[in-house]
């Protein structure tokens, strides 16, 4: 199995690039943001709990997200060639939980591909998406900056966690989506051939 984490701040292109990568490499896309928005749309208790955090630009509590990932792995791990995790893990506790869940299945993360993008570019991209996305967290600049602050405080340490395992590769995330996809594909080709 080839399991990859696509890492980066909100608006760095994780969702955009994950869609391209799953198609090219035939992997299973797991986006915690998408899973949470599905729960929200269905108005499940989990979705309603998550909504409060998401609309304020805060991270949803670890136990909620880890439970969701655990059931995804149980449902899919035997059926797919590998996973691309998009937007997960977002805290060191989530990263540790993922390692434990993967150990139980005798699988592991091959690589963490981290997209680097400046804060001003992130805010610009998300506000633009907010014109059409119908996402409350994409429309207000203060909420977007709160998401970036959450990233710096709680998510950036996840890069150090994987750096210590020699699994982190940084990718320049500014430029056309096509140019960034080429950079990611170079890394993926190395992993597929490894
Ligand atoms: P996510 O759904 O993960 O939202 P995101 O970070 O905004 O998305 P992404 O980074 O994938 O967007 P993309 O750059 O592709 O999370 C939303 C919320 O859910 C979080 O704030 C949190 O509350 C909660 N959540 C999710 N996972 C969680 C977890 N594990 N733990 C706790 N809470 C969790 O796209 C941005 C825009 O940029 C798009 O419009 C795109 O078209 C554009 N774009 C992309 N690449 C571009 C490029 N190269 N140039 C110009 N524009 C580009």
Tab-separated table of C-alpha atoms and ligand atoms in Angstrom:
chain	number	residue	atom	x	y	z
A	1	UNK	CA	0.000	0.000	0.000
A	2	UNK	CA	1.107	3.557	-0.666
A	3	UNK	CA	-0.169	5.957	1.975
A	4	UNK	CA	0.510	9.683	1.608
A	5	UNK	CA	-0.358	12.730	3.683
A	6	UNK	CA	-0.953	15.965	1.813
A	7	UNK	CA	-0.100	18.631	4.345
A	8	UNK	CA	-0.311	22.418	4.468
A	9	UNK	CA	-2.216	25.417	5.797
A	10	UNK	CA	-5.872	26.089	4.867
A	11	UNK	CA	-6.066	27.167	1.237
A	12	UNK	CA	-2.649	25.758	0.341
A	13	UNK	CA	-4.117	23.520	-2.374
A	14	UNK	CA	-4.495	20.244	-0.490
A	15	UNK	CA	-8.016	19.507	-1.714
A	16	UNK	CA	-7.249	20.770	-5.219
A	17	UNK	CA	-4.120	18.639	-5.601
A	18	UNK	CA	-5.522	15.580	-3.794
A	19	UNK	CA	-8.257	15.358	-6.435
A	20	UNK	CA	-5.586	15.250	-9.177
A	21	UNK	CA	-3.353	12.800	-7.331
A	22	UNK	CA	-6.063	10.242	-6.526
A	23	UNK	CA	-6.986	10.135	-10.183
A	24	UNK	CA	-3.415	9.732	-11.451
A	25	UNK	CA	-2.247	7.220	-8.834
A	26	UNK	CA	-5.540	5.433	-8.147
A	27	UNK	CA	-5.511	5.999	-4.397
A	28	UNK	CA	-8.393	6.525	-1.963
A	29	UNK	CA	-8.950	10.187	-1.021
A	30	UNK	CA	-9.710	10.808	2.668
A	31	UNK	CA	-10.487	14.472	3.433
A	32	UNK	CA	-11.577	15.133	6.994
A	33	UNK	CA	-12.928	18.529	5.875
A	34	UNK	CA	-15.185	16.829	3.297
A	35	UNK	CA	-16.252	14.130	5.793
A	36	UNK	CA	-17.156	16.776	8.373
A	37	UNK	CA	-19.077	18.850	5.814
A	38	UNK	CA	-21.048	15.708	4.813
A	39	UNK	CA	-21.972	15.129	8.458
A	40	UNK	CA	-22.965	18.793	8.738
A	41	UNK	CA	-25.157	18.613	5.635
A	42	UNK	CA	-26.919	15.502	7.014
A	43	UNK	CA	-27.334	17.289	10.371
A	44	UNK	CA	-26.023	14.298	12.311
A	45	UNK	CA	-25.099	14.883	15.993
A	46	UNK	CA	-21.431	14.705	14.975
A	47	UNK	CA	-22.010	17.226	12.169
A	48	UNK	CA	-23.855	19.644	14.402
A	49	UNK	CA	-21.076	19.429	16.992
A	50	UNK	CA	-18.415	20.002	14.312
A	51	UNK	CA	-20.239	22.931	12.723
A	52	UNK	CA	-19.714	25.215	15.744
A	53	UNK	CA	-15.951	24.780	15.514
A	54	UNK	CA	-15.688	24.950	11.731
A	55	UNK	CA	-17.758	28.128	11.406
A	56	UNK	CA	-15.453	29.859	13.894
A	57	UNK	CA	-12.305	28.741	12.069
A	58	UNK	CA	-11.334	26.398	14.903
A	59	UNK	CA	-10.222	22.786	14.735
A	60	UNK	CA	-12.840	20.170	15.549
A	61	UNK	CA	-11.931	18.150	18.710
A	62	UNK	CA	-9.403	15.358	18.118
A	63	UNK	CA	-11.647	12.529	19.365
A	64	UNK	CA	-14.338	13.370	16.782
A	65	UNK	CA	-11.892	13.382	13.882
A	66	UNK	CA	-9.918	10.329	15.021
A	67	UNK	CA	-13.154	8.308	15.370
A	68	UNK	CA	-14.111	9.229	11.809
A	69	UNK	CA	-10.713	8.180	10.419
A	70	UNK	CA	-10.722	4.959	12.397
A	71	UNK	CA	-14.007	3.858	10.817
A	72	UNK	CA	-12.776	4.881	7.316
A	73	UNK	CA	-9.663	2.723	7.734
A	74	UNK	CA	-11.763	-0.193	8.967
A	75	UNK	CA	-14.129	0.104	5.996
A	76	UNK	CA	-11.518	0.593	3.275
A	77	UNK	CA	-7.995	-0.564	4.180
A	78	UNK	CA	-8.449	-4.035	2.646
A	79	UNK	CA	-10.011	-2.703	-0.533
A	80	UNK	CA	-7.710	0.068	-1.779
A	81	UNK	CA	-4.145	0.463	-3.101
A	82	UNK	CA	-3.449	3.248	-0.644
A	83	UNK	CA	-4.769	6.445	0.923
A	84	UNK	CA	-4.167	10.128	0.356
A	85	UNK	CA	-4.982	11.858	3.616
A	86	UNK	CA	-5.976	15.500	3.000
A	87	UNK	CA	-6.337	17.799	6.004
A	88	UNK	CA	-5.500	15.007	8.456
A	89	UNK	CA	-3.646	14.811	10.794
A	90	UNK	CA	-3.948	18.407	11.965
A	91	UNK	CA	-2.576	17.971	15.512
A	92	UNK	CA	0.262	15.895	16.959
A	93	UNK	CA	-2.350	13.863	18.910
A	94	UNK	CA	-4.053	13.021	15.584
A	95	UNK	CA	-0.689	12.030	14.057
A	96	UNK	CA	0.061	9.724	16.998
A	97	UNK	CA	-3.421	8.194	16.765
A	98	UNK	CA	-2.967	7.620	13.020
A	99	UNK	CA	0.343	5.838	13.611
A	100	UNK	CA	-1.362	3.537	16.139
A	101	UNK	CA	-4.321	2.805	13.833
A	102	UNK	CA	-1.958	2.025	10.972
A	103	UNK	CA	0.237	-0.198	13.145
A	104	UNK	CA	-2.841	-2.282	13.937
A	105	UNK	CA	-3.273	-2.898	10.225
A	106	UNK	CA	0.446	-3.383	9.528
A	107	UNK	CA	0.567	-0.436	7.158
A	108	UNK	CA	2.392	2.881	7.336
A	109	UNK	CA	2.687	6.420	6.019
A	110	UNK	CA	5.248	6.513	3.204
A	111	UNK	CA	5.572	10.277	2.909
A	112	UNK	CA	4.190	13.651	3.958
A	113	UNK	CA	4.111	16.184	1.114
A	114	UNK	CA	3.818	19.685	2.590
A	115	UNK	CA	2.683	22.658	0.503
A	116	UNK	CA	4.289	25.981	1.490
A	117	UNK	CA	2.177	29.100	0.801
A	118	UNK	CA	2.369	32.614	2.319
A	119	UNK	CA	-0.448	33.849	4.566
A	120	UNK	CA	-1.477	36.663	2.190
A	121	UNK	CA	-1.845	34.208	-0.707
A	122	UNK	CA	-3.885	31.835	1.515
A	123	UNK	CA	-6.292	34.596	2.533
A	124	UNK	CA	-6.646	35.763	-1.073
A	125	UNK	CA	-7.409	32.235	-2.361
A	126	UNK	CA	-9.943	31.405	0.349
A	127	UNK	CA	-11.808	34.725	0.012
A	128	UNK	CA	-12.039	34.063	-3.721
A	129	UNK	CA	-13.398	30.560	-3.110
A	130	UNK	CA	-15.851	32.107	-0.605
A	131	UNK	CA	-17.542	34.018	-3.448
A	132	UNK	CA	-18.990	30.700	-4.670
A	133	UNK	CA	-18.304	27.979	-2.077
A	134	UNK	CA	-21.271	28.544	0.218
A	135	UNK	CA	-18.912	27.873	3.150
A	136	UNK	CA	-19.354	30.229	6.119
A	137	UNK	CA	-15.685	29.759	7.051
A	138	UNK	CA	-14.547	31.006	3.595
A	139	UNK	CA	-16.340	34.337	3.612
A	140	UNK	CA	-15.013	36.319	6.550
A	141	UNK	CA	-11.379	37.445	6.635
A	142	UNK	CA	-11.165	37.255	10.456
A	143	UNK	CA	-12.350	33.626	10.375
A	144	UNK	CA	-9.823	32.791	7.656
A	145	UNK	CA	-6.996	34.369	9.684
A	146	UNK	CA	-8.216	32.402	12.738
A	147	UNK	CA	-7.829	29.207	10.667
A	148	UNK	CA	-4.273	30.219	9.785
A	149	UNK	CA	-3.537	30.906	13.476
A	150	UNK	CA	-4.935	27.477	14.429
A	151	UNK	CA	-2.665	26.000	11.770
A	152	UNK	CA	0.419	27.770	13.132
A	153	UNK	CA	-0.315	26.854	16.758
A	154	UNK	CA	-1.648	23.323	16.444
A	155	UNK	CA	-0.901	21.936	12.977
A	156	UNK	CA	2.596	23.192	12.098
A	157	UNK	CA	4.116	20.947	14.858
A	158	UNK	CA	2.826	17.939	12.893
A	159	UNK	CA	5.484	18.746	10.249
A	160	UNK	CA	8.186	18.432	12.918
A	161	UNK	CA	6.671	15.107	14.041
A	162	UNK	CA	7.049	13.628	10.539
A	163	UNK	CA	10.367	15.408	9.950
A	164	UNK	CA	11.749	13.438	12.897
A	165	UNK	CA	10.620	10.252	11.109
A	166	UNK	CA	12.384	11.458	7.897
A	167	UNK	CA	9.076	11.444	6.044
A	168	UNK	CA	8.596	15.163	5.326
A	169	UNK	CA	9.113	16.784	1.905
A	170	UNK	CA	8.374	20.485	1.402
A	171	UNK	CA	6.940	21.634	-1.910
A	172	UNK	CA	6.640	25.247	-3.127
A	173	UNK	CA	2.857	25.710	-3.187
A	174	UNK	CA	2.651	29.009	-5.111
A	175	UNK	CA	2.330	29.006	-8.885
A	176	UNK	CA	-0.196	27.458	-11.214
A	177	UNK	CA	-2.032	24.361	-9.970
A	178	UNK	CA	-0.505	22.488	-12.947
A	179	UNK	CA	3.082	23.443	-12.009
A	180	UNK	CA	2.480	22.373	-8.401
A	181	UNK	CA	0.930	19.103	-9.567
A	182	UNK	CA	4.111	18.423	-11.579
A	183	UNK	CA	6.245	18.929	-8.441
A	184	UNK	CA	3.997	16.586	-6.458
A	185	UNK	CA	3.985	14.005	-9.249
A	186	UNK	CA	7.813	13.933	-9.254
A	187	UNK	CA	7.718	12.989	-5.585
A	188	UNK	CA	4.930	10.461	-6.103
A	189	UNK	CA	6.750	8.803	-9.014
A	190	UNK	CA	9.771	8.350	-6.747
A	191	UNK	CA	7.571	6.706	-4.123
A	192	UNK	CA	5.720	4.464	-6.569
A	193	UNK	CA	9.051	3.280	-7.966
A	194	UNK	CA	10.600	2.838	-4.506
B	1	LIG	P1	-10.584	21.692	5.064
B	1	LIG	O1	-11.723	21.168	4.292
B	1	LIG	O2	-9.390	20.789	5.147
B	1	LIG	O3	-10.354	23.105	4.392
B	1	LIG	P2	-9.185	23.905	3.788
B	1	LIG	O4	-7.972	23.739	4.629
B	1	LIG	O5	-9.704	25.272	3.537
B	1	LIG	O6	-9.025	23.237	2.352
B	1	LIG	P3	-7.884	23.082	1.380
B	1	LIG	O7	-6.562	23.521	1.914
B	1	LIG	O8	-7.973	21.664	0.927
B	1	LIG	O9	-8.357	24.039	0.190
B	1	LIG	P4	-7.559	24.226	-1.139
B	1	LIG	O10	-6.242	24.750	-0.733
B	1	LIG	O11	-7.570	23.062	-2.049
B	1	LIG	O12	-10.962	22.077	6.568
B	1	LIG	C1	-12.072	22.925	6.881
B	1	LIG	C2	-12.326	22.934	8.386
B	1	LIG	O13	-12.695	21.597	8.816
B	1	LIG	C3	-11.135	23.285	9.297
B	1	LIG	O14	-10.983	24.684	9.461
B	1	LIG	C4	-11.533	22.568	10.619
B	1	LIG	O15	-12.495	23.305	11.322
B	1	LIG	C5	-12.204	21.294	10.136
B	1	LIG	N1	-11.252	20.161	10.049
B	1	LIG	C6	-10.902	19.494	8.911
B	1	LIG	N2	-10.021	18.511	9.181
B	1	LIG	C7	-9.797	18.562	10.541
B	1	LIG	C8	-8.963	17.819	11.418
B	1	LIG	N3	-8.182	16.833	10.968
B	1	LIG	N4	-8.966	18.147	12.735
B	1	LIG	C9	-9.743	19.123	13.203
B	1	LIG	N5	-10.546	19.885	12.419
B	1	LIG	C10	-10.589	19.601	11.097
B	1	LIG	O16	-8.323	25.347	-1.890
B	1	LIG	C11	-8.339	26.697	-1.534
B	1	LIG	C12	-8.663	27.561	-2.746
B	1	LIG	O17	-7.441	27.864	-3.413
B	1	LIG	C13	-9.561	26.912	-3.799
B	1	LIG	O18	-10.513	27.844	-4.223
B	1	LIG	C14	-8.627	26.544	-4.920
B	1	LIG	O19	-9.251	26.605	-6.192
B	1	LIG	C15	-7.559	27.604	-4.792
B	1	LIG	N6	-6.258	27.147	-5.251
B	1	LIG	C16	-5.716	25.934	-5.037
B	1	LIG	N7	-4.476	25.881	-5.586
B	1	LIG	C17	-4.248	27.109	-6.148
B	1	LIG	C18	-3.151	27.685	-6.849
B	1	LIG	N8	-2.038	27.004	-7.115
B	1	LIG	N9	-3.241	28.981	-7.253
B	1	LIG	C19	-4.367	29.681	-6.994
B	1	LIG	N10	-5.439	29.203	-6.337
B	1	LIG	C20	-5.390	27.914	-5.928
